[in-house]
């Protein structure tokens, strides 16, 4: 397959969706963190929102570079998805530990609050892309072309 043809266009399109959701989640976290009230339940987290924006920009850079050199999309996309998955898993573990701590203290808890984080939504959306990009990255490293 030629390197100039974009394989698996659905992965590229899903990366666009993931980029948009990650950046919107970051913006909403920052807005909520500075005290502006919004109707969507979002974790108010300014540093976390900035990190989500940076991860979104990493994916957007990959999408932009991927228009000219498709292997760059795979490299940037894979790196961004790995980072999103790491942050998402850490967020679930930390939020789960916090909920467990509140339950042990007899406090009122809201288990759905774990889903308020943009990291969790980004990680959920990154899961379907990961195997395909991993295969593409492996193919690029083996023979320099998509397989």
PDB file of C-alpha atoms in Angstrom:
ATOM      1  CA  UNK A   1       0.000   0.000   0.000  1.00  0.00           C
ATOM      2  CA  UNK A   2       1.306   3.427  -0.867  1.00  0.00           C
ATOM      3  CA  UNK A   3       2.358   5.699   1.948  1.00  0.00           C
ATOM      4  CA  UNK A   4       0.498   8.587   0.282  1.00  0.00           C
ATOM      5  CA  UNK A   5      -2.892   6.929   0.703  1.00  0.00           C
ATOM      6  CA  UNK A   6      -4.510   7.287   4.092  1.00  0.00           C
ATOM      7  CA  UNK A   7      -5.404   3.834   5.417  1.00  0.00           C
ATOM      8  CA  UNK A   8      -8.258   3.226   7.757  1.00  0.00           C
ATOM      9  CA  UNK A   9     -10.049   6.530   7.251  1.00  0.00           C
ATOM     10  CA  UNK A  10     -12.354   5.680  10.119  1.00  0.00           C
ATOM     11  CA  UNK A  11      -9.362   5.828  12.507  1.00  0.00           C
ATOM     12  CA  UNK A  12      -8.470   9.253  11.173  1.00  0.00           C
ATOM     13  CA  UNK A  13     -12.079  10.441  11.549  1.00  0.00           C
ATOM     14  CA  UNK A  14     -12.299   9.003  15.069  1.00  0.00           C
ATOM     15  CA  UNK A  15      -9.078  10.827  15.929  1.00  0.00           C
ATOM     16  CA  UNK A  16     -10.797  14.055  14.859  1.00  0.00           C
ATOM     17  CA  UNK A  17     -13.690  13.275  17.218  1.00  0.00           C
ATOM     18  CA  UNK A  18     -11.281  12.433  20.049  1.00  0.00           C
ATOM     19  CA  UNK A  19      -9.370  15.675  19.459  1.00  0.00           C
ATOM     20  CA  UNK A  20     -12.555  17.751  19.595  1.00  0.00           C
ATOM     21  CA  UNK A  21     -13.859  16.049  22.744  1.00  0.00           C
ATOM     22  CA  UNK A  22     -10.495  16.366  24.488  1.00  0.00           C
ATOM     23  CA  UNK A  23     -10.197  20.064  23.698  1.00  0.00           C
ATOM     24  CA  UNK A  24     -13.823  20.814  24.616  1.00  0.00           C
ATOM     25  CA  UNK A  25     -13.394  18.890  27.882  1.00  0.00           C
ATOM     26  CA  UNK A  26     -10.296  20.943  28.651  1.00  0.00           C
ATOM     27  CA  UNK A  27     -12.025  24.233  27.927  1.00  0.00           C
ATOM     28  CA  UNK A  28     -15.055  23.270  30.052  1.00  0.00           C
ATOM     29  CA  UNK A  29     -12.793  22.194  32.944  1.00  0.00           C
ATOM     30  CA  UNK A  30     -10.981  25.522  32.837  1.00  0.00           C
ATOM     31  CA  UNK A  31     -14.229  27.511  32.626  1.00  0.00           C
ATOM     32  CA  UNK A  32     -15.704  25.569  35.533  1.00  0.00           C
ATOM     33  CA  UNK A  33     -12.453  25.907  37.471  1.00  0.00           C
ATOM     34  CA  UNK A  34     -12.396  29.695  37.283  1.00  0.00           C
ATOM     35  CA  UNK A  35     -15.901  29.813  38.717  1.00  0.00           C
ATOM     36  CA  UNK A  36     -18.140  30.323  35.709  1.00  0.00           C
ATOM     37  CA  UNK A  37     -21.222  28.196  36.198  1.00  0.00           C
ATOM     38  CA  UNK A  38     -22.137  25.885  33.320  1.00  0.00           C
ATOM     39  CA  UNK A  39     -25.030  23.468  32.998  1.00  0.00           C
ATOM     40  CA  UNK A  40     -22.892  20.485  31.998  1.00  0.00           C
ATOM     41  CA  UNK A  41     -21.479  18.613  35.003  1.00  0.00           C
ATOM     42  CA  UNK A  42     -17.716  19.020  34.677  1.00  0.00           C
ATOM     43  CA  UNK A  43     -14.908  18.594  37.175  1.00  0.00           C
ATOM     44  CA  UNK A  44     -13.626  22.111  37.987  1.00  0.00           C
ATOM     45  CA  UNK A  45      -9.930  21.641  37.344  1.00  0.00           C
ATOM     46  CA  UNK A  46      -7.791  24.396  35.812  1.00  0.00           C
ATOM     47  CA  UNK A  47      -4.477  22.453  35.603  1.00  0.00           C
ATOM     48  CA  UNK A  48      -6.301  19.347  34.377  1.00  0.00           C
ATOM     49  CA  UNK A  49      -8.107  21.403  31.757  1.00  0.00           C
ATOM     50  CA  UNK A  50      -4.819  22.844  30.535  1.00  0.00           C
ATOM     51  CA  UNK A  51      -3.370  19.329  30.244  1.00  0.00           C
ATOM     52  CA  UNK A  52      -6.451  18.217  28.299  1.00  0.00           C
ATOM     53  CA  UNK A  53      -5.984  21.181  25.960  1.00  0.00           C
ATOM     54  CA  UNK A  54      -2.330  20.252  25.454  1.00  0.00           C
ATOM     55  CA  UNK A  55      -3.266  16.639  24.696  1.00  0.00           C
ATOM     56  CA  UNK A  56      -5.889  17.888  22.250  1.00  0.00           C
ATOM     57  CA  UNK A  57      -3.297  20.102  20.598  1.00  0.00           C
ATOM     58  CA  UNK A  58      -0.939  17.128  20.344  1.00  0.00           C
ATOM     59  CA  UNK A  59      -3.641  15.171  18.526  1.00  0.00           C
ATOM     60  CA  UNK A  60      -4.512  18.207  16.363  1.00  0.00           C
ATOM     61  CA  UNK A  61      -0.849  18.540  15.378  1.00  0.00           C
ATOM     62  CA  UNK A  62      -0.885  14.903  14.348  1.00  0.00           C
ATOM     63  CA  UNK A  63      -4.018  15.469  12.275  1.00  0.00           C
ATOM     64  CA  UNK A  64      -2.478  18.501  10.586  1.00  0.00           C
ATOM     65  CA  UNK A  65       0.831  16.749   9.923  1.00  0.00           C
ATOM     66  CA  UNK A  66      -1.095  13.682   8.761  1.00  0.00           C
ATOM     67  CA  UNK A  67      -2.521  15.572   5.808  1.00  0.00           C
ATOM     68  CA  UNK A  68       0.953  15.629   4.269  1.00  0.00           C
ATOM     69  CA  UNK A  69       2.757  12.717   5.906  1.00  0.00           C
ATOM     70  CA  UNK A  70       0.489   9.970   7.222  1.00  0.00           C
ATOM     71  CA  UNK A  71       3.163   8.381   9.373  1.00  0.00           C
ATOM     72  CA  UNK A  72       3.308  11.620  11.392  1.00  0.00           C
ATOM     73  CA  UNK A  73      -0.401  11.215  12.174  1.00  0.00           C
ATOM     74  CA  UNK A  74       0.267   7.711  13.455  1.00  0.00           C
ATOM     75  CA  UNK A  75       3.194   8.889  15.603  1.00  0.00           C
ATOM     76  CA  UNK A  76       1.427  11.906  17.121  1.00  0.00           C
ATOM     77  CA  UNK A  77      -1.863  10.034  17.455  1.00  0.00           C
ATOM     78  CA  UNK A  78      -0.330   7.039  19.190  1.00  0.00           C
ATOM     79  CA  UNK A  79       1.584   9.250  21.627  1.00  0.00           C
ATOM     80  CA  UNK A  80      -1.502  11.327  22.392  1.00  0.00           C
ATOM     81  CA  UNK A  81      -3.704   8.285  22.888  1.00  0.00           C
ATOM     82  CA  UNK A  82      -1.201   6.613  25.208  1.00  0.00           C
ATOM     83  CA  UNK A  83      -1.047   9.787  27.323  1.00  0.00           C
ATOM     84  CA  UNK A  84      -4.850  10.104  27.360  1.00  0.00           C
ATOM     85  CA  UNK A  85      -5.226   6.483  28.459  1.00  0.00           C
ATOM     86  CA  UNK A  86      -2.631   6.940  31.223  1.00  0.00           C
ATOM     87  CA  UNK A  87      -4.322  10.084  32.539  1.00  0.00           C
ATOM     88  CA  UNK A  88      -7.766   8.483  32.240  1.00  0.00           C
ATOM     89  CA  UNK A  89      -6.775   5.388  34.223  1.00  0.00           C
ATOM     90  CA  UNK A  90      -5.074   7.529  36.875  1.00  0.00           C
ATOM     91  CA  UNK A  91      -8.180   9.709  37.147  1.00  0.00           C
ATOM     92  CA  UNK A  92     -10.429   6.677  37.631  1.00  0.00           C
ATOM     93  CA  UNK A  93      -8.075   5.211  40.281  1.00  0.00           C
ATOM     94  CA  UNK A  94      -7.745   8.485  42.195  1.00  0.00           C
ATOM     95  CA  UNK A  95     -11.466   9.298  41.992  1.00  0.00           C
ATOM     96  CA  UNK A  96     -12.335   5.741  43.020  1.00  0.00           C
ATOM     97  CA  UNK A  97     -10.006   5.953  46.015  1.00  0.00           C
ATOM     98  CA  UNK A  98     -11.551   9.287  46.970  1.00  0.00           C
ATOM     99  CA  UNK A  99     -15.066   7.821  46.751  1.00  0.00           C
ATOM    100  CA  UNK A 100     -14.002   4.804  48.806  1.00  0.00           C
ATOM    101  CA  UNK A 101     -12.499   7.097  51.424  1.00  0.00           C
ATOM    102  CA  UNK A 102     -15.714   9.114  51.621  1.00  0.00           C
ATOM    103  CA  UNK A 103     -17.791   5.945  51.949  1.00  0.00           C
ATOM    104  CA  UNK A 104     -15.582   4.641  54.765  1.00  0.00           C
ATOM    105  CA  UNK A 105     -15.966   7.960  56.591  1.00  0.00           C
ATOM    106  CA  UNK A 106     -19.735   7.746  56.243  1.00  0.00           C
ATOM    107  CA  UNK A 107     -19.946  10.762  53.957  1.00  0.00           C
ATOM    108  CA  UNK A 108     -22.386  11.092  51.120  1.00  0.00           C
ATOM    109  CA  UNK A 109     -20.903   9.948  47.780  1.00  0.00           C
ATOM    110  CA  UNK A 110     -21.771  10.264  44.128  1.00  0.00           C
ATOM    111  CA  UNK A 111     -20.162   7.463  42.083  1.00  0.00           C
ATOM    112  CA  UNK A 112     -21.290   9.110  38.842  1.00  0.00           C
ATOM    113  CA  UNK A 113     -18.959  12.029  39.612  1.00  0.00           C
ATOM    114  CA  UNK A 114     -16.095   9.980  38.173  1.00  0.00           C
ATOM    115  CA  UNK A 115     -17.644  10.594  34.756  1.00  0.00           C
ATOM    116  CA  UNK A 116     -17.423  14.388  35.209  1.00  0.00           C
ATOM    117  CA  UNK A 117     -13.757  14.373  34.234  1.00  0.00           C
ATOM    118  CA  UNK A 118     -12.756  15.041  30.651  1.00  0.00           C
ATOM    119  CA  UNK A 119      -9.950  12.506  31.059  1.00  0.00           C
ATOM    120  CA  UNK A 120     -12.446   9.690  31.517  1.00  0.00           C
ATOM    121  CA  UNK A 121     -14.428  10.620  28.409  1.00  0.00           C
ATOM    122  CA  UNK A 122     -11.263  11.053  26.356  1.00  0.00           C
ATOM    123  CA  UNK A 123      -9.979   7.661  27.544  1.00  0.00           C
ATOM    124  CA  UNK A 124     -13.291   5.995  26.679  1.00  0.00           C
ATOM    125  CA  UNK A 125     -13.132   7.475  23.184  1.00  0.00           C
ATOM    126  CA  UNK A 126      -9.445   6.571  22.800  1.00  0.00           C
ATOM    127  CA  UNK A 127      -9.979   2.869  23.492  1.00  0.00           C
ATOM    128  CA  UNK A 128     -11.375   1.995  20.024  1.00  0.00           C
ATOM    129  CA  UNK A 129      -8.520   3.809  18.243  1.00  0.00           C
ATOM    130  CA  UNK A 130      -5.655   2.295  20.213  1.00  0.00           C
ATOM    131  CA  UNK A 131      -5.471  -1.185  18.587  1.00  0.00           C
ATOM    132  CA  UNK A 132      -5.654   0.202  15.052  1.00  0.00           C
ATOM    133  CA  UNK A 133      -2.980   2.847  15.619  1.00  0.00           C
ATOM    134  CA  UNK A 134      -0.791   0.320  17.399  1.00  0.00           C
ATOM    135  CA  UNK A 135      -0.974  -1.948  14.351  1.00  0.00           C
ATOM    136  CA  UNK A 136      -0.233   0.950  12.009  1.00  0.00           C
ATOM    137  CA  UNK A 137       2.705   2.095  14.122  1.00  0.00           C
ATOM    138  CA  UNK A 138       4.113  -1.439  14.153  1.00  0.00           C
ATOM    139  CA  UNK A 139       3.712  -1.627  10.374  1.00  0.00           C
ATOM    140  CA  UNK A 140       5.485   1.690   9.923  1.00  0.00           C
ATOM    141  CA  UNK A 141       8.372   0.559  12.091  1.00  0.00           C
ATOM    142  CA  UNK A 142       8.792  -2.733  10.238  1.00  0.00           C
ATOM    143  CA  UNK A 143       8.780  -1.766   6.600  1.00  0.00           C
ATOM    144  CA  UNK A 144       8.195   1.978   6.506  1.00  0.00           C
ATOM    145  CA  UNK A 145       4.686   1.672   5.087  1.00  0.00           C
ATOM    146  CA  UNK A 146       1.205   1.085   6.328  1.00  0.00           C
ATOM    147  CA  UNK A 147       0.082  -2.500   6.488  1.00  0.00           C
TER     148      UNK A 147
END
